[in-house]
Coordinates of C-alpha atoms in Angstrom, one line a residue:
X614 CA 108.7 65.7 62.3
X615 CA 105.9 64.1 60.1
X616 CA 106.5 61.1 58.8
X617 CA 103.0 60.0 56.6
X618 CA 104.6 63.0 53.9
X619 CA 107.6 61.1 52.8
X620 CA 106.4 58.1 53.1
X621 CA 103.4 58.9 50.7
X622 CA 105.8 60.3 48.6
X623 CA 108.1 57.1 48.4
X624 CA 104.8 54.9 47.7
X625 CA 103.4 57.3 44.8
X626 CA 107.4 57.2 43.3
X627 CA 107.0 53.2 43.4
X628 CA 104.2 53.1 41.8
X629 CA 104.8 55.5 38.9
X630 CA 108.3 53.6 38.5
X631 CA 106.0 50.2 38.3
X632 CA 103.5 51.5 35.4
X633 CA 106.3 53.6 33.2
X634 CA 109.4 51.0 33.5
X635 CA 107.8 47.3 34.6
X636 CA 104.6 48.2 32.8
X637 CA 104.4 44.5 30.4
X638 CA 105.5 42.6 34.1
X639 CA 103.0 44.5 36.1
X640 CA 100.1 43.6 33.3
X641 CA 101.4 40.1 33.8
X642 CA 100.7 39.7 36.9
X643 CA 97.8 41.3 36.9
X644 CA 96.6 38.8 34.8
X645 CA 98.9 35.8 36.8
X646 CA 101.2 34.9 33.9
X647 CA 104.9 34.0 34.1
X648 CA 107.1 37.1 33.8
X649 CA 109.4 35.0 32.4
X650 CA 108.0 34.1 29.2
X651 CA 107.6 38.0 29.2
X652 CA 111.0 38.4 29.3
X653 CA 111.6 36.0 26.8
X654 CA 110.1 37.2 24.2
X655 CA 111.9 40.4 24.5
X656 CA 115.3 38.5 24.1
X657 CA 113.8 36.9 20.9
X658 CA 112.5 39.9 19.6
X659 CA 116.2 41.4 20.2
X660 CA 117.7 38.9 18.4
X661 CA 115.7 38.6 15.5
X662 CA 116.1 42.5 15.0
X663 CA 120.3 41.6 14.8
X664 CA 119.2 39.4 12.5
X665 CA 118.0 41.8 10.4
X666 CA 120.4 44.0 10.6
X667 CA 123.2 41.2 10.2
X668 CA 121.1 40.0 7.0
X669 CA 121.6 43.8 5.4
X670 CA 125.2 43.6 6.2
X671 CA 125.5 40.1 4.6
X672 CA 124.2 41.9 1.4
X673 CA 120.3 41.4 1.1
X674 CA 118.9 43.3 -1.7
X675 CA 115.5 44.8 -2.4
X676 CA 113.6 43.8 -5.6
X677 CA 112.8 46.7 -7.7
X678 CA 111.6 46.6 -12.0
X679 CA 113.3 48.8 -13.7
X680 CA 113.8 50.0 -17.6
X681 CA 116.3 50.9 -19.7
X682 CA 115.7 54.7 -20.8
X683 CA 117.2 56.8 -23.6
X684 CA 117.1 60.3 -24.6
X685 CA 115.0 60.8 -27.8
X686 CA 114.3 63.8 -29.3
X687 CA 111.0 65.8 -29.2
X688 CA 109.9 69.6 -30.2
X689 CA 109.7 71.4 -26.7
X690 CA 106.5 72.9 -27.7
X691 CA 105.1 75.5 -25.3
X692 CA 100.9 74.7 -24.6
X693 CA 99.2 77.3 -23.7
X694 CA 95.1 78.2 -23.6
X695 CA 93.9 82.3 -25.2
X696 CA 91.4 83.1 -27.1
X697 CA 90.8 84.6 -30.6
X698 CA 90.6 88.1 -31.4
X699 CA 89.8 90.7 -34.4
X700 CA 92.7 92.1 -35.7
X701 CA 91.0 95.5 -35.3
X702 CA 88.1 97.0 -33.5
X703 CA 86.6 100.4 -33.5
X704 CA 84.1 102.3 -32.1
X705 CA 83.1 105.0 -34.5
X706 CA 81.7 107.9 -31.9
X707 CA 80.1 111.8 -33.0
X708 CA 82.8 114.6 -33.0
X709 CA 79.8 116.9 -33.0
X710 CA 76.3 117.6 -31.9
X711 CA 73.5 117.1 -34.1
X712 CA 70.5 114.8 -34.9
X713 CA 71.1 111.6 -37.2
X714 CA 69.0 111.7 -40.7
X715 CA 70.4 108.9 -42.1
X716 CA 68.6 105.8 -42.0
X717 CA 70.4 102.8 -40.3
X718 CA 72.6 100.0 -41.3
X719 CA 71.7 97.0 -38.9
X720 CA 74.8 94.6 -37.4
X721 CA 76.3 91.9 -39.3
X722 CA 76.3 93.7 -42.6
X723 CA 79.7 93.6 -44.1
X724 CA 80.8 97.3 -45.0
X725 CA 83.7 98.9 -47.1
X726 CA 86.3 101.1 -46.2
X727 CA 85.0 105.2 -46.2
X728 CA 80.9 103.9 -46.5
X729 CA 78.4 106.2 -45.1
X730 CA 77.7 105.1 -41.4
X731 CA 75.7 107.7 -39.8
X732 CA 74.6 111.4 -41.8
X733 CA 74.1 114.4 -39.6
X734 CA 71.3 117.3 -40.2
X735 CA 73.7 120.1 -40.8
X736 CA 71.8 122.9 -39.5
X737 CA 73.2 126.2 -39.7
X738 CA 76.7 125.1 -40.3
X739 CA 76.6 125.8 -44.7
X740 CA 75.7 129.1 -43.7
X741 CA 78.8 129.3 -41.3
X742 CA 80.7 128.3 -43.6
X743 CA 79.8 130.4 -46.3
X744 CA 80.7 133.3 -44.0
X745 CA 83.9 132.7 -43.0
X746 CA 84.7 132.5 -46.5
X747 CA 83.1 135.7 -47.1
X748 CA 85.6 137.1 -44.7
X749 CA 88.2 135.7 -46.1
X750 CA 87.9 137.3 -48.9
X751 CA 87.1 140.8 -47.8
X752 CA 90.9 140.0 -45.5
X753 CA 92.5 139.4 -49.2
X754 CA 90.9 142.4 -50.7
X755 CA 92.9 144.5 -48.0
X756 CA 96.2 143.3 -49.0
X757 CA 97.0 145.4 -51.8
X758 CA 95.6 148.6 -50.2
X759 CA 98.0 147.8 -47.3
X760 CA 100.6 147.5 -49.4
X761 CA 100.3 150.6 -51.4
X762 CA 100.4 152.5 -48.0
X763 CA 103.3 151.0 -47.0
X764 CA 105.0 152.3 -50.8
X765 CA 103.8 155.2 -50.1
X766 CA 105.7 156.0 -47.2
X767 CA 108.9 154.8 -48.5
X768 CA 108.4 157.5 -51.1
X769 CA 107.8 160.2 -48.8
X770 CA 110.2 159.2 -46.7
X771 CA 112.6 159.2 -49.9
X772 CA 111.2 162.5 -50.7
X773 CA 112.0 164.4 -47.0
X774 CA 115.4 163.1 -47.3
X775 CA 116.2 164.6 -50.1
X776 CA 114.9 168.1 -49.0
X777 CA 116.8 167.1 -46.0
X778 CA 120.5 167.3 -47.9
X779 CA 119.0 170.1 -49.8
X780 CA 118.6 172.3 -46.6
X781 CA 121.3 171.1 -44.8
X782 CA 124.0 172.4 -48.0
X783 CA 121.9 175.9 -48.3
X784 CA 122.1 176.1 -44.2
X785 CA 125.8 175.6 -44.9
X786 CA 126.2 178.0 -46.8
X787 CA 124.0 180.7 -45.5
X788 CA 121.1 180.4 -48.0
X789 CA 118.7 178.8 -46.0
X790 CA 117.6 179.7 -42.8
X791 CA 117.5 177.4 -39.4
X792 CA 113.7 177.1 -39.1
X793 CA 113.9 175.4 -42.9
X794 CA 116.3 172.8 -41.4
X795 CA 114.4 171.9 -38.8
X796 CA 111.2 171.6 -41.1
X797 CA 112.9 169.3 -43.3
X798 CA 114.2 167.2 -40.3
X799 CA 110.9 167.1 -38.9
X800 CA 109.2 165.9 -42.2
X801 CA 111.7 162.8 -42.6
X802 CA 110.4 161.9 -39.1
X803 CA 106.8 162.0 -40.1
X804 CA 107.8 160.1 -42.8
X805 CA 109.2 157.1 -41.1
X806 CA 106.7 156.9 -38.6
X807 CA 104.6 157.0 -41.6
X808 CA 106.2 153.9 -42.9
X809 CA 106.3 151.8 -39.5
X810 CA 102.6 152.5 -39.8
X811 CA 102.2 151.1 -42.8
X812 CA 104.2 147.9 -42.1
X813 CA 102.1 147.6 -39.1
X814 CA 99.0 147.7 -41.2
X815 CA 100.4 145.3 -43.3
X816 CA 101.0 142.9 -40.8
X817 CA 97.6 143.4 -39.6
X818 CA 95.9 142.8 -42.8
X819 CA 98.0 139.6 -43.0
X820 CA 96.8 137.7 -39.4
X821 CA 93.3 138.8 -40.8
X822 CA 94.0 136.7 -44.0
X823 CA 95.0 134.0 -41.6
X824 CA 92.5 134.2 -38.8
X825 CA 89.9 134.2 -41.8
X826 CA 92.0 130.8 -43.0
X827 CA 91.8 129.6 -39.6
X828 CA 87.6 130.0 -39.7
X829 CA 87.0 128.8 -43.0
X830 CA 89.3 125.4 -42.2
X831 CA 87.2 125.0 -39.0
X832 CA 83.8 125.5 -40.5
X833 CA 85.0 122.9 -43.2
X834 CA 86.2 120.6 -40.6
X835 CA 82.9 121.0 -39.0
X836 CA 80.8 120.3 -41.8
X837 CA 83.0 116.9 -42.4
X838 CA 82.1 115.6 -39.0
X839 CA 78.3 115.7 -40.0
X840 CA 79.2 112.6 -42.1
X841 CA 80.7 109.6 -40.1
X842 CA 82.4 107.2 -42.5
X843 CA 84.0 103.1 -42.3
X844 CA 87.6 103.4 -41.0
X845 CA 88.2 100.3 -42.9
X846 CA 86.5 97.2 -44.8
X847 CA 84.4 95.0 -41.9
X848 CA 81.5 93.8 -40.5
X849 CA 79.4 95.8 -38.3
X850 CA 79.0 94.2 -34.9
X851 CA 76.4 97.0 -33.8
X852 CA 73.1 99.0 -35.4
X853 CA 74.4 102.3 -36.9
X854 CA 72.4 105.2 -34.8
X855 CA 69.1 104.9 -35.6
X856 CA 67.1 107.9 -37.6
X857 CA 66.3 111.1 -35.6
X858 CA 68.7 110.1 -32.5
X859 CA 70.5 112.7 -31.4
X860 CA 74.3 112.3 -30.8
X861 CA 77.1 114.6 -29.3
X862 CA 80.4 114.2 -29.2
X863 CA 81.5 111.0 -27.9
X864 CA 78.0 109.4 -29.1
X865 CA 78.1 105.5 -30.5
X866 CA 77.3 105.8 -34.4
X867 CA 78.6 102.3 -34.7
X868 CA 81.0 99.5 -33.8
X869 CA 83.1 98.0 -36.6
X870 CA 85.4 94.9 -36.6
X871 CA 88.0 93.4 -39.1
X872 CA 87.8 89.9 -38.7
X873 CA 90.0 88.4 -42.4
X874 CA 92.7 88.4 -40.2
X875 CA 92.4 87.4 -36.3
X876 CA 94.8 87.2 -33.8
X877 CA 95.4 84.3 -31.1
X878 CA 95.6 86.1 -27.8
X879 CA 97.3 83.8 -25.0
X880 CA 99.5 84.2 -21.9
X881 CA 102.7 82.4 -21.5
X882 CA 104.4 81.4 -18.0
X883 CA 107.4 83.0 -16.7
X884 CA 109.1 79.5 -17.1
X885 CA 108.2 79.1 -20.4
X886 CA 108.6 82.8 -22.3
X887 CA 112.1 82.3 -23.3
X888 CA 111.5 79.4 -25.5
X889 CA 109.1 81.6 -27.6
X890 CA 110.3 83.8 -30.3
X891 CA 108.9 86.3 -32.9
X892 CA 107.9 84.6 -36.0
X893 CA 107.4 81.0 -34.3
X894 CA 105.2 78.6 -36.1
X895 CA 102.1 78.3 -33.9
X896 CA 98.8 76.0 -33.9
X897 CA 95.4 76.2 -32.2
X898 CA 92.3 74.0 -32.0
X899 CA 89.4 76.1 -31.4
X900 CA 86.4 75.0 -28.7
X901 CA 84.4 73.7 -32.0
X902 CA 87.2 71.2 -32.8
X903 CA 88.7 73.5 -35.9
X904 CA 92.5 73.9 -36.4
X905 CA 94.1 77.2 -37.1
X906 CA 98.1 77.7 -37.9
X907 CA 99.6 80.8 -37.7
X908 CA 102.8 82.9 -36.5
X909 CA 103.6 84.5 -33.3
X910 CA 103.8 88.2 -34.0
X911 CA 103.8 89.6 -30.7
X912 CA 105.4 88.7 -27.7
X913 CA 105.3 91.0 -24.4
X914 CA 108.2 92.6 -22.6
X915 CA 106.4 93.2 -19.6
X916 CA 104.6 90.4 -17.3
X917 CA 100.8 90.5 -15.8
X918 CA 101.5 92.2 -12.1
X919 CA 98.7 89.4 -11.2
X920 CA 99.5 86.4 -13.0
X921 CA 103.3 87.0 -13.8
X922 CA 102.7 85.5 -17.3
X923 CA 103.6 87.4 -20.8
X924 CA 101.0 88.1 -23.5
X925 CA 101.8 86.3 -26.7
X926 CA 99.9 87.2 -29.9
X927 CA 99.3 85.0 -33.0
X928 CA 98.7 85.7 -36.8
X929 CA 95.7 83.8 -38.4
X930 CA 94.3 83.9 -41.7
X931 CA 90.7 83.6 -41.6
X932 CA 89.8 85.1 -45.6
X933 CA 86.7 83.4 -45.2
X934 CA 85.7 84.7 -41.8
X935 CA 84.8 81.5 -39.9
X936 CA 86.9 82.2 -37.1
X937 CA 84.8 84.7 -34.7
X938 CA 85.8 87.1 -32.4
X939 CA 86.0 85.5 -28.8
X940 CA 86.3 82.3 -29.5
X941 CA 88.5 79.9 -26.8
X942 CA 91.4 78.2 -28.2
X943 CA 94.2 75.9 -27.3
X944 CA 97.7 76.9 -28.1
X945 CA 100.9 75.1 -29.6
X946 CA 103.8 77.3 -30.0
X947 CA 106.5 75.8 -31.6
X948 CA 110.2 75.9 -29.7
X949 CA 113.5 74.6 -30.2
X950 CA 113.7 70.8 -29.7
X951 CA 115.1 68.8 -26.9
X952 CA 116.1 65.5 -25.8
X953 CA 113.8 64.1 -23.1
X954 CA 112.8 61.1 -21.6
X955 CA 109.9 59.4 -22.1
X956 CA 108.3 57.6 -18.8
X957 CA 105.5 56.1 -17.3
X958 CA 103.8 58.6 -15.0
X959 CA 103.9 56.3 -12.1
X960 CA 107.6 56.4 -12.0
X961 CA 107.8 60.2 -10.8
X962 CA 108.7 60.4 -7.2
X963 CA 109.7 62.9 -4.0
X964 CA 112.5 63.0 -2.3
X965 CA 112.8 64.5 1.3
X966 CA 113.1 67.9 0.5
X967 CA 109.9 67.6 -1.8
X968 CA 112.0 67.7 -4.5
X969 CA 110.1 65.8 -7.9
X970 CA 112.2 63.2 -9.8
X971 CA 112.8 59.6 -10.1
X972 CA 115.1 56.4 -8.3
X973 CA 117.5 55.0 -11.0
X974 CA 119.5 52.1 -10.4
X975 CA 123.4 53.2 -10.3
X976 CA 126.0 51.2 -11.6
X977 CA 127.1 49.3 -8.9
X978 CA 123.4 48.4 -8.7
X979 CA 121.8 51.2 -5.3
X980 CA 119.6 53.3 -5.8
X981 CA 119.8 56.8 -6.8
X982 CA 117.5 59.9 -6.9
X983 CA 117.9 62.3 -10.4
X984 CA 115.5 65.4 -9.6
X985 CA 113.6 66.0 -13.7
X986 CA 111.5 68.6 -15.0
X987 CA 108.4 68.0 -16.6
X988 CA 108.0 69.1 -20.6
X989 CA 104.9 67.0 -21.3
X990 CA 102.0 64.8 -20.5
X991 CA 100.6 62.3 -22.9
X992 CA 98.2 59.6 -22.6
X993 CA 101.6 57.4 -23.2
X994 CA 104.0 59.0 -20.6
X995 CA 105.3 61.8 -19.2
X996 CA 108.5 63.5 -21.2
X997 CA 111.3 64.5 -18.6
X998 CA 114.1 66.4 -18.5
X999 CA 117.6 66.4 -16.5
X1000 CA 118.5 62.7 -16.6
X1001 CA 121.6 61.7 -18.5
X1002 CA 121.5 60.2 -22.2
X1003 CA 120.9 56.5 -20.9
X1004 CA 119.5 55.6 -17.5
X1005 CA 118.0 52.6 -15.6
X1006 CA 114.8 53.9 -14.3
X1007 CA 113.1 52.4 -11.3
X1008 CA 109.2 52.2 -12.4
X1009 CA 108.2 49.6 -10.0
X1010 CA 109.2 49.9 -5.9
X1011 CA 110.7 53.2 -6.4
X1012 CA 109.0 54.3 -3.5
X1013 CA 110.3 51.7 -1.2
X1014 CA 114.0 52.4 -1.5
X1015 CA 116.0 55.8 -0.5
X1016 CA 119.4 57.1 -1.4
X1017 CA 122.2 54.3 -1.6
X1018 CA 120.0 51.0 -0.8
X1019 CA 121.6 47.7 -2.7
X1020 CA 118.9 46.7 -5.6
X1021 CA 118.5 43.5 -7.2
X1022 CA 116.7 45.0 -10.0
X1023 CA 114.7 43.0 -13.0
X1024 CA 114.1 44.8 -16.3
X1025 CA 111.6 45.4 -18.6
X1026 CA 111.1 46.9 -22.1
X1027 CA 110.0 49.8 -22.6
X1028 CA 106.6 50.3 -24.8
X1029 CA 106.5 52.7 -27.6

């Protein structure tokens, strides 16, 4: 058996015991000190950690500045940033194909309601028209005609029925012969296929009439699509079509907008859509520093599959046209009040679980954490929501202390 294996193994266990357990004597006498005094300070070390601990247990308190919070009312208005809007927009486009002869209105004019925007040449449309009228007419002059054929063969009809009963009574009685019968039997036969003729002429002469109707309506609808008019009173934001350019349908002629009334176009969080309702006062301050008021006047029922936030729409006067289409804007909607707290910003605070809120002092003076949700941010502090009506609020060392640590807290006012 060889013996250098264990006994390498014994020395390399020695010496991995010496640097992991005895690692502070083994550094000591490497450098020749005392282990002792090694040793020694340990023990002190030891005892001024029970110390410590027998200081806490004594009741040793930590020094924390707190104030004296209570709830005050404040609108929970909901802040949001949109953009402004005209309250209508409309591209005015060709129905029809045909060459512009009108001259052209350039942008920024202001235009009424039904003005002439773009004039088509007409072509050979007057002419169409004036035939399809012609036709109607010749369709109406049929009428009567048709209807005198269809009198007609009521009366003939009349006329073979009674030579019907005629030769039926002299058959009867021997006076007239079979062949006369059967005459007068065939005639009332001709005679009511005579009528359903007639009726059937009549009917045609009528969906003539109406297919004649039919063409003179289009050719008249036609010739009003040659002139392109204002859907409503505005201001053009584009040239008319200029002279000589030719459009077809779905052509630009112009683009109109209706700006004495502009709407406030924002997007509310998910959080935040319930506290907004139809008919809300609402305010804005526009990038150029001017303030608009208005009313909310639509609100969304269904959220951005991107953002998850609502649409909100607001009212705005704007008689003398200053506000412009496009224009950035920050939102106040007005909401039902609340009572909040109003802190220094420096006080909010994180629990373990990530949780934001802040350390109060309880009443039998530890600390506490009461998680809050943030409703506003002003230059003077931060309103919160979710602590009771009065609380002491740890502003100073709040992030020194956890849950149920004895306080010796000193207190300050509060400035307004």
């Amino acid at each position: 058996m060889r013996i250098i294996p264990p006994l390498t193994a014994l020395v390399v266990t020695a010496g991995l015991y010496a640097v992991v357990m005895e690692r502070d004597s083994l550094l000591a006498f490497a450098r020749g000190e005392d282990t002792t005094e090694i040793e020694a300070d340990a023990a002190e070390a030891s005892d001024d950690q029970s110390q410590l601990a027998e200081a806490e247990d004594a009741g040793v308190r930590v020094a924390v500045v707190a104030v004296h919070s209570q709830a005050r009312a404040i609108d929970n208005a909901v802040v949001l940033r949109g953009q402004t809007r005209a309250i209508r927009e409309v591209n005015v486009m060709a129905e029809t194909t045909s060459t512009v002869i009108s001259e052209p209105l350039r942008k920024g004019a202001s235009i009424k309601k039904d003005e002439v925007l773009c004039e088509l040449d007409p072509g050979t449309r007057p002419a169409s028209l004036l035939e399809a009228r012609a036709r109607l007419l010749e369709a109406r002059a049929k009428m009567p005609e048709a209807e005198a054929r269809l009198k007609e063969a009521h009366a003939v009809l009349e006329e073979a029925r009674i030579n019907l009963t005629a030769a039926q009574k002299l058959s009867e009685g021997g006076y007239a012969s079979e062949t006369r019968l059967a005459s007068a039997k065939a005639a009332e036969s001709t005679a009511q296929a005579a009528i359903a003729s007639a009726e059937g002429g009549l009917e045609s002469t009528r969906a003539g009439i109406e297919s004649a109707v039919a063409a003179v309506a289009s050719a008249e609808k036609e010739m009003d699509r040659l002139v392109l008019h204002a859907p409503f009173n505005g201001i053009l934001e584009s040239d008319t079509a200029e002279i000589g350019s030719l459009l077809q349908p779905g052509s630009l002629c112009a683009t109109v907008i209706q700006l004495d009334t502009i709407k406030l176009v924002g997007y509310v969080p998910e959080n935040a859509i319930d506290h907004v309702t139809l008919g809300s006062k609402a305010g804005a301050r526009l990038a150029a520093g001017q303030q608009v008021t208005g009313t909310v006047s639509f609100i969304s029922r269904s959220a951005d599959e991107a953002t998850r936030t609502f649409e909100v729409e607001i009212t705005v006067p704007n008689p003398d046209l200053k506000i412009r289409d496009g224009q950035t804007a920050e939102i106040v909607i007005a909401a039902e009040g609340t009572k909040a707290h109003r802190l220094p910003q420096s006080a909010l605070t994180l629990n373990n679980e990530g949780q934001l809120g802040v350390r109060v002092v309880r009443a039998d003076s530890t600390a506490g954490f009461v998680p809050v949700r943030l409703l506003r941010d002003e230059a003077a502090g931060v309103w919160l929501d979710g602590l009771p009506e009065e609380a002491d609020v740890i502003i100073v060392g709040q992030d020194f202390v956890t849950e149920g640590v004895a306080l010796k807290p000193s207190y300050r006012e509060m400035s307004e």
